[in-house]
Each structure stands twice: as C-alpha cells, then as structure tokens.
Short mmCIF file of C-alpha atoms in Angstrom, two decimals:
data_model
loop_
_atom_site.label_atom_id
_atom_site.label_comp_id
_atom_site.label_asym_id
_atom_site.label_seq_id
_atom_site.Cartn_x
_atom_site.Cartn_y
_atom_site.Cartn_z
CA UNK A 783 -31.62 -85.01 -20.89
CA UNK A 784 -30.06 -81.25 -20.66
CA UNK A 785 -33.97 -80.53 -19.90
CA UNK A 786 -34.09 -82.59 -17.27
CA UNK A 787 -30.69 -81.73 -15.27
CA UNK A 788 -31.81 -78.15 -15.59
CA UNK A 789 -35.13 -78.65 -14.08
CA UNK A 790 -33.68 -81.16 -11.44
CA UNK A 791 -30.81 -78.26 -10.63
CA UNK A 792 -33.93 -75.27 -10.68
CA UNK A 793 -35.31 -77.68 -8.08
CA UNK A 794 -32.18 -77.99 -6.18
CA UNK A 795 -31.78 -74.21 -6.12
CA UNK A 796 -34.79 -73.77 -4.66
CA UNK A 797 -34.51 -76.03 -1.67
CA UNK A 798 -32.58 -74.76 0.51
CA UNK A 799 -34.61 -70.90 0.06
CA UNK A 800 -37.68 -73.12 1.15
CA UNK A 801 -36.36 -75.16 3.56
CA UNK A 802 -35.17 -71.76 5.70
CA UNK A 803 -37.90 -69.85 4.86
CA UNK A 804 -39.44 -68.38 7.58
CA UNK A 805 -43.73 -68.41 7.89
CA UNK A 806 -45.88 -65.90 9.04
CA UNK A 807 -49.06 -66.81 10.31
CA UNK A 808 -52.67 -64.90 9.44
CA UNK A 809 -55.84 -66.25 10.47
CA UNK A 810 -59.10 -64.73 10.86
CA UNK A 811 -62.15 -62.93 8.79
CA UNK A 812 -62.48 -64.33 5.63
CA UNK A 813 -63.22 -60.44 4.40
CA UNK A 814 -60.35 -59.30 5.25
CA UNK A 815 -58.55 -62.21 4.49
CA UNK A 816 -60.01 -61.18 0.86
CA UNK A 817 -57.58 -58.49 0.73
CA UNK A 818 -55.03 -59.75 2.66
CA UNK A 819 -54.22 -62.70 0.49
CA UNK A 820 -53.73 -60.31 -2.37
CA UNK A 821 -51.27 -58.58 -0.06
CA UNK A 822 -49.47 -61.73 0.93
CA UNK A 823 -48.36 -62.68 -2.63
CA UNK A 824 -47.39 -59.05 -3.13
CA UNK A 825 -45.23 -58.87 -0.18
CA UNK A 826 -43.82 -62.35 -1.27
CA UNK A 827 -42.39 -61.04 -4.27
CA UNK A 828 -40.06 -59.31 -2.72
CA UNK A 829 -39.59 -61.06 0.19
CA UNK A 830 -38.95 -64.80 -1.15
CA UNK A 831 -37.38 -65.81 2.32
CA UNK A 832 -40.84 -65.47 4.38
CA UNK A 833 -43.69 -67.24 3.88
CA UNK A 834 -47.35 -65.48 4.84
CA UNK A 835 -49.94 -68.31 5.10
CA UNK A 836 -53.51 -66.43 5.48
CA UNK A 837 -56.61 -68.45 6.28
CA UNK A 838 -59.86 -67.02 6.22
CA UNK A 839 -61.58 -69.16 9.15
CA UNK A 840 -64.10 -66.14 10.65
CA UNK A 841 -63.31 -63.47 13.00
CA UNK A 842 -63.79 -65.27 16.71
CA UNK A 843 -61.68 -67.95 15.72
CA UNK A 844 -58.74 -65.26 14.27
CA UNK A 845 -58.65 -63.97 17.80
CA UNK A 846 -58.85 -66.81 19.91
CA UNK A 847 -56.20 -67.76 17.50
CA UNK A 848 -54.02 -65.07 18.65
CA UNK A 849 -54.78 -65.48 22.39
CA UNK A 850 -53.78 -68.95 21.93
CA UNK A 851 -50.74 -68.75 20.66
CA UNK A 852 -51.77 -70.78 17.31
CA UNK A 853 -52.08 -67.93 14.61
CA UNK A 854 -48.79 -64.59 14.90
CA UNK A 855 -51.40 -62.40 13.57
CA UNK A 856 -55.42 -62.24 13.30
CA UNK A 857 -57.84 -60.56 11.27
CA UNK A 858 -61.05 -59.61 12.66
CA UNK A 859 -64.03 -57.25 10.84
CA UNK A 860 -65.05 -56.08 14.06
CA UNK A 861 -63.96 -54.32 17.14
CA UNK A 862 -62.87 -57.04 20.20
CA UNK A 863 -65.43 -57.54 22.46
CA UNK A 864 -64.68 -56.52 26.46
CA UNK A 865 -64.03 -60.61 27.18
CA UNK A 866 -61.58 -60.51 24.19
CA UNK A 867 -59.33 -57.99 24.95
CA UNK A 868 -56.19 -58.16 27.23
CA UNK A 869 -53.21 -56.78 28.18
CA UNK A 870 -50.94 -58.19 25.99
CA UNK A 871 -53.31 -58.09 22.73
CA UNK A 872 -52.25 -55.05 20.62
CA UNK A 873 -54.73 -54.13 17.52
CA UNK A 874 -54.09 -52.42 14.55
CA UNK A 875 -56.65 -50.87 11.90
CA UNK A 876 -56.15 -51.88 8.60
CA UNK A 877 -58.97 -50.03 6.92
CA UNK A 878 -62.65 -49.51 6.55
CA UNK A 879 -65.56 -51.55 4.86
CA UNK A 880 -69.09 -51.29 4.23
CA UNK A 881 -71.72 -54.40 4.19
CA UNK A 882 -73.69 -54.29 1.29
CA UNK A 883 -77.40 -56.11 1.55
CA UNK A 884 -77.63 -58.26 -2.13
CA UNK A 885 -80.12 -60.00 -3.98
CA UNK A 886 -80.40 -61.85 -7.43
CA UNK A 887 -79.48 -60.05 -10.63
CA UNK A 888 -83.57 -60.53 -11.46
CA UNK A 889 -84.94 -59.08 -8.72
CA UNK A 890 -86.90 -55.57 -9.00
CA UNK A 891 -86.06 -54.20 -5.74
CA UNK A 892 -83.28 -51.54 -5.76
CA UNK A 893 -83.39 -50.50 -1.87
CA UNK A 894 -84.57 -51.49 1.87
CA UNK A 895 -84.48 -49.10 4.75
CA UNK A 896 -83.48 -49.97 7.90
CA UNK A 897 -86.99 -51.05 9.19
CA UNK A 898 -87.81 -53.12 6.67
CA UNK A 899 -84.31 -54.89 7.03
CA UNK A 900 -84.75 -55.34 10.79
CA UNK A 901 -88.53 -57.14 9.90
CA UNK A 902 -87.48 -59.40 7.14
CA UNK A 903 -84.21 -60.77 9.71
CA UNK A 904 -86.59 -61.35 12.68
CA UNK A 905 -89.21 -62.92 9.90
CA UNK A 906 -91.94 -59.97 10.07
CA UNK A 907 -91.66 -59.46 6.53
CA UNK A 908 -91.54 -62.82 4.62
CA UNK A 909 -92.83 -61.62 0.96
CA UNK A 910 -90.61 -59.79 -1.42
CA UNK A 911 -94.18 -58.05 -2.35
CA UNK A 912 -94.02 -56.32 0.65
CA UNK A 913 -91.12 -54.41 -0.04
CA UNK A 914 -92.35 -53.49 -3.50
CA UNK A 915 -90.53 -57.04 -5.33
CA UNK A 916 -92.60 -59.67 -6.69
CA UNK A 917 -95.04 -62.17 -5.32
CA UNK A 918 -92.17 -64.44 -3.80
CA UNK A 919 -90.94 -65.97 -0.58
CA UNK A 920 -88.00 -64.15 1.00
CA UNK A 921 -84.89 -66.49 1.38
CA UNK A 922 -83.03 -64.83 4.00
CA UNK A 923 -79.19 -65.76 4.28
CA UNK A 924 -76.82 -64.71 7.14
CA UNK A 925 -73.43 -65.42 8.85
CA UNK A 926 -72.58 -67.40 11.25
CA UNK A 927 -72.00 -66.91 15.11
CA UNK A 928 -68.34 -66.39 14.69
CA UNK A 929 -68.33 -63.83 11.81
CA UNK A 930 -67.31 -60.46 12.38
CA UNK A 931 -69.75 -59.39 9.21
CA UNK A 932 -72.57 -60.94 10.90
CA UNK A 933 -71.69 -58.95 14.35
CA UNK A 934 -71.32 -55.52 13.22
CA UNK A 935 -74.88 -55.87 10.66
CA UNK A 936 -76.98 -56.60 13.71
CA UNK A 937 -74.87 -54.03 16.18
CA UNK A 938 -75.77 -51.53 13.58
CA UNK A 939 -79.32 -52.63 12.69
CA UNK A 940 -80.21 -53.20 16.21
CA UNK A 941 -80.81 -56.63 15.93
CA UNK A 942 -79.30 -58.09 18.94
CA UNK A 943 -81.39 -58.66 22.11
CA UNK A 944 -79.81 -59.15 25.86
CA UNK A 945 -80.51 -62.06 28.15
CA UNK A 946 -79.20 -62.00 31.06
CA UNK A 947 -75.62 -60.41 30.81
CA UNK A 948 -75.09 -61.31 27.31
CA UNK A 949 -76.16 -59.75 24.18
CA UNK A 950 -77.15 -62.12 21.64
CA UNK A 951 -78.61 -62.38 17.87
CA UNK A 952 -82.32 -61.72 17.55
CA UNK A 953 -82.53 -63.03 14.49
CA UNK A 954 -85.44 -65.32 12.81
CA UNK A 955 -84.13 -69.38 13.94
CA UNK A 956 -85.04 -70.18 10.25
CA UNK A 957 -82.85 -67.72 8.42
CA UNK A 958 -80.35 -69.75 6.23
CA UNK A 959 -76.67 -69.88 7.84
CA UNK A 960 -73.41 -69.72 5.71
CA UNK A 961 -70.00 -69.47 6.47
CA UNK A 962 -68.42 -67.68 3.61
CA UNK A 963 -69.17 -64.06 1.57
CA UNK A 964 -68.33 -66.84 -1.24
CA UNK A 965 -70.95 -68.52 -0.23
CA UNK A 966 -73.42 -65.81 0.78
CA UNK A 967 -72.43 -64.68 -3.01
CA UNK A 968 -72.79 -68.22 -4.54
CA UNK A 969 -76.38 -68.89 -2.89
CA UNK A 970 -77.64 -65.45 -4.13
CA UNK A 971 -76.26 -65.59 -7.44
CA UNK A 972 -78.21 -68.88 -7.84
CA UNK A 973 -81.38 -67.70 -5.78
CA UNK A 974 -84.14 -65.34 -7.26
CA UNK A 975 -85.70 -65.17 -3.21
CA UNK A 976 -82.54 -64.62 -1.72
CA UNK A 977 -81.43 -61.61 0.60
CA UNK A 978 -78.03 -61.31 1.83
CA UNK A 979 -75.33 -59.37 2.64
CA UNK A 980 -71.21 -59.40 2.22
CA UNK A 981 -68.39 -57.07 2.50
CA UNK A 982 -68.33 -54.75 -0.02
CA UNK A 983 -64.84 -55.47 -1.49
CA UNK A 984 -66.31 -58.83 -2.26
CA UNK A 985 -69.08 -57.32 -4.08
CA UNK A 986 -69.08 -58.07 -8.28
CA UNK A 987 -70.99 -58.03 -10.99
CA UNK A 988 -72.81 -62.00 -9.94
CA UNK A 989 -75.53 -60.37 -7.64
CA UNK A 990 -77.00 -56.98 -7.04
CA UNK A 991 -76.33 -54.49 -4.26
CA UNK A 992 -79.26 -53.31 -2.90
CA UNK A 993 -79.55 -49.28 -1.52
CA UNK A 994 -79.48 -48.83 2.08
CA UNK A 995 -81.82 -45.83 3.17
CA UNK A 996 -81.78 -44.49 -0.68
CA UNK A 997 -77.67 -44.08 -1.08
CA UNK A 998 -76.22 -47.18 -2.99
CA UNK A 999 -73.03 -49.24 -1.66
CA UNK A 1000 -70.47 -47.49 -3.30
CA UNK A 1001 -66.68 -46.59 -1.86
CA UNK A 1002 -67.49 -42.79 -2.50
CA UNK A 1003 -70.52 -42.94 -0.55
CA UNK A 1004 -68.83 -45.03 2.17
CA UNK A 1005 -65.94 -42.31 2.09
CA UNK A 1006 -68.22 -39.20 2.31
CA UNK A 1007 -70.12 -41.12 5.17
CA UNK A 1008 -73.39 -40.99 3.41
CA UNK A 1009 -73.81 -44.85 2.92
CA UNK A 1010 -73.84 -45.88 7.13
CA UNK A 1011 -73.03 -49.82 6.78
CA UNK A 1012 -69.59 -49.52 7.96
CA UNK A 1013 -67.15 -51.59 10.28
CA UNK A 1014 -63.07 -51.62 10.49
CA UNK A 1015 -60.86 -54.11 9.67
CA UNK A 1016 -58.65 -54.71 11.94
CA UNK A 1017 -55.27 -57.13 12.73
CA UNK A 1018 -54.33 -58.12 16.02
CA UNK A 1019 -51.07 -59.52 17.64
CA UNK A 1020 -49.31 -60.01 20.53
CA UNK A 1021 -46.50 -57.80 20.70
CA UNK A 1022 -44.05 -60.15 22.89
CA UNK A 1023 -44.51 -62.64 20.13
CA UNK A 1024 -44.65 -60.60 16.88
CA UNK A 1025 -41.55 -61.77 15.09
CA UNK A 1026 -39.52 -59.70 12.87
CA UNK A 1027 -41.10 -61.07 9.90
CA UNK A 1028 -44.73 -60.11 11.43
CA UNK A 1029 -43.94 -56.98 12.32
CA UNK A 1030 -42.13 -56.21 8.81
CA UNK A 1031 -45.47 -57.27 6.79
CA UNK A 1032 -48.01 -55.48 9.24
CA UNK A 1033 -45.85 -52.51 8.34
CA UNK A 1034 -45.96 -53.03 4.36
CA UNK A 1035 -50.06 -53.83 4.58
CA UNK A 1036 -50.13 -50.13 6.75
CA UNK A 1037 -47.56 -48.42 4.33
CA UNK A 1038 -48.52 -46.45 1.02
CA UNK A 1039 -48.18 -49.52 -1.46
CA UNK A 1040 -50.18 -51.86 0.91
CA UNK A 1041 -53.03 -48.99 1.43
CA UNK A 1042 -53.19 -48.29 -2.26
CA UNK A 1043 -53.99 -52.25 -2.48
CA UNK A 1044 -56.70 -51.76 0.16
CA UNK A 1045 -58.46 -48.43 -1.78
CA UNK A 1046 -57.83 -50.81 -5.34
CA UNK A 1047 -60.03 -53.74 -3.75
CA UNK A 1048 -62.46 -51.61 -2.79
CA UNK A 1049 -61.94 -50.78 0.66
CA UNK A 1050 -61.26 -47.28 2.50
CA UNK A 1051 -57.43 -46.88 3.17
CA UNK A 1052 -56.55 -45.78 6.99
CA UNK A 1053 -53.52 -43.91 5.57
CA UNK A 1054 -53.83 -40.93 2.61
CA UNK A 1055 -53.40 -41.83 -0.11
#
C-alpha cells in the first residue's frame, strides 16, 4: 500500500513539470537527426522544463517545415537550394559529414573511384566483376528525392542532368529507393549485391565502407580533406519565431559540450575543440 501512494505521489509530482513543459520542435534529415537526438536527451537532463521532439523525416520536408511554420527548427544535410531560401530563413552550421559508399561484410571489393561510381548509378556497370568483385549482379540502393544525402552524392559525383531550368537526378530508374541510412544499412547488411551509401556517423561494424579514390572513410581523412565525400549539416530557423527555448538549445548543440558530442559520433565539429 505505502508502495503504491509513493508511486501514485512520484506521479503526481511529475504532472504539473509536464503539463508546463515547454516543446521544441526539430524536424528534418534523418542524419543529422542521428546526432541530434543524442543531443536532445543530453540537453534534457538539465533542462527538465523543455521538451525537444526531433523527427528525422528527410531534409526537403525539414525545411518546408520551417517555411511553414510546422517544425521551430530544421535539419537539413545540404545547403538550401536558391527556391528555398528567404529573407526571414536564418541557417546555422552544425558540423561536417562525409558519405561513405558500403557494401556487404562478404564482398571483396575494398574501393571505387569516382568513374566507376558514376557508371554503376546510371546502370553502365551492372557486374560486381567489373570492378574487380565477384561474378554477381550489382544491387544498387539510393535515397530518395527529398534526402539531403542523396543531393549532395550526385552534386558531387556529377550525377545530376538539367532539363529545362531544373537540375534533376540522372540516375538509373531501376536503382532501389529507401528512405532511411537505417534502411540503406539494413538492406546492405542483408545483401551480398548491394551498393550503397550513408552518412558516415551512421557507419558500424554491420556493413563495409568502401574507399573512395584509394583513401578510406575515416574522420581523420575527412578532417585533413583527403577523403572528398563531404557535405554540412546544417539547422535552420526563423528568427522572428525562434523561442527562447530554441534559441537556448541551438546554442548548447554549437557550444563546446554539444560539439564534443558531434566529434564523439563521428562527425567534424564547426567549433575547436
């Protein structure tokens, strides 16, 4: 009974802490939302009062978010393109990633240059045994449309075509289409064909990183600039409706204990460390 009324009282305690609490929230690209989360629950600790809600829903939809009034702050892995950014949309670098190109644990191949990359997306290359792997189909695995990882690997590998005034993916129709770098991870993992590629903070020990150009995905080599798949993370607000509580955590994920999160996870830090 004693058990009980304590619990019931804990409960009571905690109401009225909840029921003022006030939310803050994130939506965006689920890489940076990656790190972010892990941020969020930091920042909670010692802020019980606010709530940070982050939702990793792509980087298109964390800006139109923002523009729309439906999400305080956005996430995007890519710069804003020229129809994206207005007046009243302030952006903030976070830090710096690198995509990693992965395939299964079992496969032979340790690296692709650029070239090859750019055939096997536009389905010139179809054969790992043309890239010195075994006699096997390639299953090629992308992004979708709204992903900010999918837009900055074909701005850097060049594989983007322009109709018209547009620039648009010029990519093979049959390539396989995902939403997540779970699930990018997940179908690789599970896939001995499979080519993909994911932010390299989300990179573990389920899949192998391939070389790019001879230089492995590492954080060294994406800090001395030798490994060239980079792109920034980035939040974005608007600052006439950035509440106190938004402002405070953008702060903490740009101060020193929020940047040594970012260089812990993997990524590169936009403040010294």
């Amino acid at each position: 009974m004693l058990y009980r009324l304590a619990t019931l009282m804990a409960i009571i305690t905690l109401i009225p802490i909840q029921a003022h609490a006030k939310t803050v929230t994130v939506s965006g690209s689920t890489s940076v939302s990656h790190v972010l989360e892990v941020m969020a629950e930091t920042y909670q600790q010692n802020h019980p009062s606010t709530l940070v809600a982050v939702q990793g829903t792509g980087s298109s939809a964390g800006i139109l978010a923002v523009k729309q009034n439906a999400s305080e702050l956005g996430m995007s892995s890519r710069f804003l393109k020229e129809d994206e950014i207005g007046s009243d949309i302030s952006t903030t670098i976070i830090a710096h990633d690198g995509i990693a190109l992965v395939v299964n644990k079992n496969n032979p191949v340790h690296s692709l240059t650029r070239d090859q990359i750019i055939a096997i997306y536009q389905g010139k290359i179809s054969n790992w045994k043309e890239v010195g792997g075994a006699d096997l189909p390639i299953a090629v695995v992308s992004r979708e449309n709204a992903s900010g990882s999918r837009f900055s690997f074909e701005e850097f590998m060049g594989l983007t075509r322009t109709i018209g005034d547009k620039t648009v993916s010029d990519i093979n129709a049959k390539v396989l289409v995902v939403n997540t770098n779970g699930m990018v991870k997940s179908l690789v993992a599970r896939n001995q064909h499979a080519l993909g590629y994911l932010s390299l903070g989300s990179l573990d020990e389920s899949v192998k990183a391939l070389a790019f150009e001879g230089v492995p995905p590492t954080l060294e080599n994406l800090e001395s600039g030798e490994y060239l798949i980079s792109r920034p993370f980035m939040m974005l607000y608007k600052t006439k409706k950035l509440t106190d509580e938004g402002r405070d955590f953008l702060n903490f994920v740009i101060s020193q204990q929020g940047q040594t999160i970012i260089h812990q996870r993997g990524y590169i830090p936009v403040v010294h460390q």
